[in-house]
CSV table of C-alpha atoms and ligand atoms in Angstrom, one decimal:
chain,number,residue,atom,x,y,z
A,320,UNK,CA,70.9,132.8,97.9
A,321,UNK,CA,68.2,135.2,98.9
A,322,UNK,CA,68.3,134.2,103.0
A,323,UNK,CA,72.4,134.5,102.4
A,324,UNK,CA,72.5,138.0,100.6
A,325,UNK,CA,70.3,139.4,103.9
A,326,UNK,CA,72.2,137.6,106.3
A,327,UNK,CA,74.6,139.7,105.2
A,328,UNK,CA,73.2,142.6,104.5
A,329,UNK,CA,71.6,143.2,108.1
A,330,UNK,CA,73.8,145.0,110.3
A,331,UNK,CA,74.1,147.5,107.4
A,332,UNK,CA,70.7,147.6,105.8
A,333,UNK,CA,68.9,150.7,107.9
A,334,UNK,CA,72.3,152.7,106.6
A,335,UNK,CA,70.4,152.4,103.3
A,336,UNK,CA,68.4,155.1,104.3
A,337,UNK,CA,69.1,158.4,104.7
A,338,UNK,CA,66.7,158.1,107.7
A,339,UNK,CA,65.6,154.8,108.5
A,340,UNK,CA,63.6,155.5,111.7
A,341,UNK,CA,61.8,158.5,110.0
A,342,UNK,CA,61.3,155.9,107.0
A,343,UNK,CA,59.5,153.4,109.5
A,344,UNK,CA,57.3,156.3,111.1
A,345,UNK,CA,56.5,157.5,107.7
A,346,UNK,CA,55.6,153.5,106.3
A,347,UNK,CA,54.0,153.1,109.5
A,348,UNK,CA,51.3,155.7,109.3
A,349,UNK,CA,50.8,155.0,105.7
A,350,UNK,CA,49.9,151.7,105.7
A,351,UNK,CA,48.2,152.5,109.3
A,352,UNK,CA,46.3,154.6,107.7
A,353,UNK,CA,45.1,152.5,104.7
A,354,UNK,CA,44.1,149.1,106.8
A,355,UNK,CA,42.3,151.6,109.1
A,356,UNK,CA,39.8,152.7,106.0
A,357,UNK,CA,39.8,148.9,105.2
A,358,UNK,CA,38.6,147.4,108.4
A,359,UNK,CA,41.5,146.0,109.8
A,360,UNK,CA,41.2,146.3,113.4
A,361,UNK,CA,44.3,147.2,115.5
A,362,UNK,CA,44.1,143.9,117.7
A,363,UNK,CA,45.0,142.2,114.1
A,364,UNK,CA,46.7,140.7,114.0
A,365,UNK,CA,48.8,141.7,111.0
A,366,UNK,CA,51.3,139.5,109.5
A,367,UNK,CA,54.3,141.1,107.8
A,368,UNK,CA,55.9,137.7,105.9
A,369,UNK,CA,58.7,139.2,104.4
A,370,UNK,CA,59.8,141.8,107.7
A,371,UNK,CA,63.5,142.1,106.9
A,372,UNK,CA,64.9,144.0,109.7
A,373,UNK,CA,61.6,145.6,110.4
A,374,UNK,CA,61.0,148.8,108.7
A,375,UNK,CA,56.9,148.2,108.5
A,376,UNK,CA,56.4,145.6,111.7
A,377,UNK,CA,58.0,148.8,113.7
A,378,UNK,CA,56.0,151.1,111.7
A,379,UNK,CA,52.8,149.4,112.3
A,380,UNK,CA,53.5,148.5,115.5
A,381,UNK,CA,54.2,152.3,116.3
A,382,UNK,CA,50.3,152.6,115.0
A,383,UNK,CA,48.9,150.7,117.9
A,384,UNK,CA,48.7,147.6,115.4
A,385,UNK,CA,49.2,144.0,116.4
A,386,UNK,CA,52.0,142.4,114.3
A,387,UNK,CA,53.8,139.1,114.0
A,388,UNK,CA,56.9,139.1,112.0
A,389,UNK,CA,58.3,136.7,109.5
A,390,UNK,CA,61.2,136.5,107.2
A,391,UNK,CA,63.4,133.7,105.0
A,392,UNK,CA,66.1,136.0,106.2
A,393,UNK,CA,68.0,134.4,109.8
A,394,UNK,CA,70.2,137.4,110.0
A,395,UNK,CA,67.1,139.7,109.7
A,396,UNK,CA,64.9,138.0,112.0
A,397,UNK,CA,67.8,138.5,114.8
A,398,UNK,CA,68.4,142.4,113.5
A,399,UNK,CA,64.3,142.9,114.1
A,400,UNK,CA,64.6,141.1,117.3
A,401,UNK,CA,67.5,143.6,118.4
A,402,UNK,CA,65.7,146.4,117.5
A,403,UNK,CA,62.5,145.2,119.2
A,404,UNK,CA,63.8,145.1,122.4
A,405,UNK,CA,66.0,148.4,122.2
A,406,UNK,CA,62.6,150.1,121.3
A,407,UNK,CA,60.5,148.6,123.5
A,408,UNK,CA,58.4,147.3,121.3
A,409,UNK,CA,56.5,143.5,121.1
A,410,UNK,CA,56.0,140.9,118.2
A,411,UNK,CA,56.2,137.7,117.6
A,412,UNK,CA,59.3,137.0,115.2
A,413,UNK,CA,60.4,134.1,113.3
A,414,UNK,CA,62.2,132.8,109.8
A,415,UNK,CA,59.3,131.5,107.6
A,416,UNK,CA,59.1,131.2,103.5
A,417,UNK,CA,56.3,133.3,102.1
A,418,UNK,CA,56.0,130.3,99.7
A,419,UNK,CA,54.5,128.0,102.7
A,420,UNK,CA,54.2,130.4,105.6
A,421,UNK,CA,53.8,127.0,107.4
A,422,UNK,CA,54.2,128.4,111.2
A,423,UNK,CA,51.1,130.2,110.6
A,424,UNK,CA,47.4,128.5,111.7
A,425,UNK,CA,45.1,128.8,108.3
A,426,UNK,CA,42.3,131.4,108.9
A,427,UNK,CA,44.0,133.5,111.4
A,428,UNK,CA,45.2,136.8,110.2
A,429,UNK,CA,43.4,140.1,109.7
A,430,UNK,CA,45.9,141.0,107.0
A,431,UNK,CA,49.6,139.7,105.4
A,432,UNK,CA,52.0,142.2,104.0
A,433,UNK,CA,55.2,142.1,102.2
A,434,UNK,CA,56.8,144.9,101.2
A,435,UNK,CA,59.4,147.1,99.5
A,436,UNK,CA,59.8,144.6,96.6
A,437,UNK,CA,60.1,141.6,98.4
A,438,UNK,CA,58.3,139.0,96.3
A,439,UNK,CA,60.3,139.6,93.2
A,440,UNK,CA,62.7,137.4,94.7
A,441,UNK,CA,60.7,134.5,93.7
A,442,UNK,CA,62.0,134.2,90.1
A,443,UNK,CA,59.0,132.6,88.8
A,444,UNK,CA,55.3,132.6,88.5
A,445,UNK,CA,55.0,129.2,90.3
A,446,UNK,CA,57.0,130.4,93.3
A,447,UNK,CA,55.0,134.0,93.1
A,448,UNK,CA,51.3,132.2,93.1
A,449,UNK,CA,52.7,129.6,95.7
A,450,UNK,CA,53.2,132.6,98.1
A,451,UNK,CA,50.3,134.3,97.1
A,452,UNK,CA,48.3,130.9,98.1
A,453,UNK,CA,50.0,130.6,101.3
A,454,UNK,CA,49.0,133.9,101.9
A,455,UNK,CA,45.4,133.7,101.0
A,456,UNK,CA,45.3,130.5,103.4
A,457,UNK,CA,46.7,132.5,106.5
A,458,UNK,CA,43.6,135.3,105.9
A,459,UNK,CA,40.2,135.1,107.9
A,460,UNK,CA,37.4,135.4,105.3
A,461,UNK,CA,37.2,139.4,104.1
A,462,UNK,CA,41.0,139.7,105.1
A,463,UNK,CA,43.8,141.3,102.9
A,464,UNK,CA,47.0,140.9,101.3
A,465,UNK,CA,49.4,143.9,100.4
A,466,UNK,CA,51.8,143.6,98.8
A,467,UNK,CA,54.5,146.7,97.5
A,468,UNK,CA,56.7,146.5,94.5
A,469,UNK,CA,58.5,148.2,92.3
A,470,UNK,CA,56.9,149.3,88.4
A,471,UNK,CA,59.1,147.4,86.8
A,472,UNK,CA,57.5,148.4,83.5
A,473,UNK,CA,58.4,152.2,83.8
A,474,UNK,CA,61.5,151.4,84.4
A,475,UNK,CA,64.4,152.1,81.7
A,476,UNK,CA,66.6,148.6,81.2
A,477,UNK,CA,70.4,149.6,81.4
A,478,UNK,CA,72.5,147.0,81.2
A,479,UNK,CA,74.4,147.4,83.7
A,480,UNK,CA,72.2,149.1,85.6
A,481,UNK,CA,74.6,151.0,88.3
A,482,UNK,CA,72.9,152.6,91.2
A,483,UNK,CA,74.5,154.8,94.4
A,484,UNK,CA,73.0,155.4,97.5
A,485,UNK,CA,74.4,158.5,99.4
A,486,UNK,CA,77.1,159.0,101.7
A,487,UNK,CA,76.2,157.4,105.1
A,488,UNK,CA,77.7,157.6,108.9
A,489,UNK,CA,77.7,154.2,110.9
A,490,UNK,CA,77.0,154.3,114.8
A,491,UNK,CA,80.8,154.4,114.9
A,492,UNK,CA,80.8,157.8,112.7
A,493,UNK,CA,82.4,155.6,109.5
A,494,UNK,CA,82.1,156.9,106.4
A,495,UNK,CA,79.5,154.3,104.8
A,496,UNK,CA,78.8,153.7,100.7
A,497,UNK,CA,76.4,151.4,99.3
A,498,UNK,CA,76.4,150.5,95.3
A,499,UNK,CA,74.2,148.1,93.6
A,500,UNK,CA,74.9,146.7,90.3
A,501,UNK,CA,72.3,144.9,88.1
A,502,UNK,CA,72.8,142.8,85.4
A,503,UNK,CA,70.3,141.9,83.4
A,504,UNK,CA,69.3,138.3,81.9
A,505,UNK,CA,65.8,138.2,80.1
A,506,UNK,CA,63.4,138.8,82.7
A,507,UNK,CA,65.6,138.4,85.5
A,508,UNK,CA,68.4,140.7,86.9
A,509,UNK,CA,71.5,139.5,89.1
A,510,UNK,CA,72.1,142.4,92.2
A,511,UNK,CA,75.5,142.6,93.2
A,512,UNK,CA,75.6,145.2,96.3
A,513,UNK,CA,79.0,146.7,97.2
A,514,UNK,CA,78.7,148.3,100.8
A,515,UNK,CA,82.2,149.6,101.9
A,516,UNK,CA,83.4,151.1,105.0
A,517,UNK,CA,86.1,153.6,105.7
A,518,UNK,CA,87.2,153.7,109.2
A,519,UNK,CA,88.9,156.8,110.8
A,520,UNK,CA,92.1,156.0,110.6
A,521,UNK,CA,91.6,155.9,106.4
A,522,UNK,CA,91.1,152.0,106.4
A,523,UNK,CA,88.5,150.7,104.1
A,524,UNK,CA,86.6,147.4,103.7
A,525,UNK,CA,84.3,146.5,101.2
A,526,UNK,CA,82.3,143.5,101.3
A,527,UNK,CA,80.1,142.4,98.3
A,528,UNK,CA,76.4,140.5,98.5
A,529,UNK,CA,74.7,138.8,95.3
A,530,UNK,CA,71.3,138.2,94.8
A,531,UNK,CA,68.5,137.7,92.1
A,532,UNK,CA,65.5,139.4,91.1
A,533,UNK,CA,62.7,138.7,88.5
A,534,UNK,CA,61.4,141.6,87.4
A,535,UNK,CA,57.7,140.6,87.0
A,536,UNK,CA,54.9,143.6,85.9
A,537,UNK,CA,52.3,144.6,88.3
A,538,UNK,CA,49.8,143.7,85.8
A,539,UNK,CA,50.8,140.5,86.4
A,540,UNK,CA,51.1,140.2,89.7
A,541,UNK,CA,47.2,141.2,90.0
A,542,UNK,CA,46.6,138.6,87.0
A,543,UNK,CA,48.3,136.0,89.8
A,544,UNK,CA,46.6,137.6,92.8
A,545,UNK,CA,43.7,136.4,90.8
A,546,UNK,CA,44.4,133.5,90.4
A,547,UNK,CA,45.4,132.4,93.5
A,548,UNK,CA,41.5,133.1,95.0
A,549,UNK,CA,41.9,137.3,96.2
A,550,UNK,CA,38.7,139.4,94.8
A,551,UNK,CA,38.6,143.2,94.8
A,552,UNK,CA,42.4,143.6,93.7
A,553,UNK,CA,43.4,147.1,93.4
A,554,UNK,CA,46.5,149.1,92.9
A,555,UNK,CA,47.0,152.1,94.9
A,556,UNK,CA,50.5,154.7,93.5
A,557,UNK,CA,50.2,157.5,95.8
A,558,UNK,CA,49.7,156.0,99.4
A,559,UNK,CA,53.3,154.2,99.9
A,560,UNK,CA,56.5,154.6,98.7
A,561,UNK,CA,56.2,152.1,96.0
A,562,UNK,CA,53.1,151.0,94.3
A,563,UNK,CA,50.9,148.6,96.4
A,564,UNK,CA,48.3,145.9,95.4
A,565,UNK,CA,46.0,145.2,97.8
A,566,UNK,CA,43.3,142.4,97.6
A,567,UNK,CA,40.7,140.7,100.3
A,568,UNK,CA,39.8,136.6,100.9
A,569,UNK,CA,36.3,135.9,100.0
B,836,SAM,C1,64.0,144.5,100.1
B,836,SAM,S1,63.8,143.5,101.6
B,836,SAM,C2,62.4,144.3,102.4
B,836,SAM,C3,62.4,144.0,103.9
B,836,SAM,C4,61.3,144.8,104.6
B,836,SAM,N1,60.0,144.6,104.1
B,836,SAM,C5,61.7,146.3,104.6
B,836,SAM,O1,61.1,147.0,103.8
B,836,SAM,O2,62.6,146.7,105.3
B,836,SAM,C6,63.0,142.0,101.0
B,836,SAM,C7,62.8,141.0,102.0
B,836,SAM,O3,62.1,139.8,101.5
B,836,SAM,C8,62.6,138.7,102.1
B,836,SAM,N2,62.3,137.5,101.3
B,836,SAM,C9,62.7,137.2,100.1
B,836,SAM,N3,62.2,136.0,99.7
B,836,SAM,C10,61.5,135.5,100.8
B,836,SAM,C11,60.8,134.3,101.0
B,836,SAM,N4,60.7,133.3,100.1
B,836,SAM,N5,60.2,134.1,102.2
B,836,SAM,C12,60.2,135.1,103.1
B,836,SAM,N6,60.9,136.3,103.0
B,836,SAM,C13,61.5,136.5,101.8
B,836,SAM,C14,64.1,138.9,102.3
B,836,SAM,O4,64.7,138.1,103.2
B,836,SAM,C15,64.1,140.4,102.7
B,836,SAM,O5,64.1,140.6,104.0
């Protein structure tokens, strides 16, 4: 369901921001900045397991950082690998599942990142300490895992929970809406996303995604970060976007 929904979702999703490119500079100096005062050297190399179309491999890569680029997502991987090339840039880029990472060697990464609420699409504990294992295995001794979510617990729980993004123009100057729809179910919430496009001529097409979120705390996200091996787990709120947990392999 997950790979589906950003197959999808792709060719559209950088129209989710108001400005995606100024979104990947400013993600890119921000997390530049914070695996500079942790040691992470530029030559990383960093791996971002969960790179979508590439908001943070750009971003980082725009730093001077070495990154390698996974993703569950087919459709995303090939959006990342257009964008790449029509930037210039270089990575390594490929579908993996945070929950085995099993195209990358154990030992071998400075740090693993996934971001902008990626691994609350793992709707379980299980699935959520499975990743965080895989990650822990790709680190070298004293590397680190960051990881950006949203708080779920300051969050209000409507049911449904109906949420517009602005008025957008495509490449082709088409009026562009996105919608999201949640639906709660105990812990977990369905996503519908409506994205519709009006053409010139008035014509409008509207095409609808599903996916499915648990909405797991951040308290215990660091409880499973824990568990799964990382020491010196810390939560940083006013460095990123969202917040971001951050912990090293012994
Ligand atoms: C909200 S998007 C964020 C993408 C990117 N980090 C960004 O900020 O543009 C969440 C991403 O997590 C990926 N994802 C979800 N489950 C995954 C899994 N098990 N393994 C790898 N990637 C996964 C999705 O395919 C999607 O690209």
């Amino acid at each position: 369901m997950t790979a589906n929904f950003y197959d999808e979702l792709a060719p559209y999703y950088h129209l989710l921001y108001g400005d995606w490119d100024s979104a990947i500079s400013s993600q890119g100096a921000a997390l530049g900045a914070l695996f500079i005062a942790q040691g992470v050297p530029l030559e990383g190399p960093v791996l971002d397991a969960a790179c979508g179309i590439g908001t943070q491999t750009i971003g980082l890569l725009r730093q001077g950082f070495r990154v390698i680029a996974s993703d569950i997502s087919p459709g995303a991987i090939d959006r990342l690998k257009t964008e790449l090339a029509r930037q210039t840039l270089e990575a390594d880029a490929y579908v993996d599942d945070l929950r085995t990472l099993a195209q990358v060697a154990p030992g071998s990464m400075a740090a693993v990142i996934a971001c902008d609420n990626s691994l609350p699409h793992l709707l379980s504990d299980d699935q959520i300490l499975q990743s965080l294992r895989s990650c822990y295995r790709c680190l070298r001794p004293n590397g680190i895992v960051l990881i950006s979510v949203r708080d779920y617990a300051e969050l209000e729980r409507k049911n449904p929970d109906v949420r517009p993004y602005g008025l957008r123009r495509d490449a082709n100057g088409n009026r562009f809406v996105a919608v999201q729809a949640w639906e709660w179910d105990g812990d977990q919430y369905d996503l519908r996303m409506y994205l519709t496009t009006e053409s010139a001529d008035g014509a409008c097409k509207t095409l609808v995604v599903r996916s499915r979120y648990y909405a797991v705390s951040i308290a215990r996200l660091r409880h499973l970060m824990v568990e799964a091996g990382f020491v010196n787990v810390e939560r940083h709120d006013d460095v990123f976007f969202q917040p971001i947990l951050m912990g090293r392999r012994k």
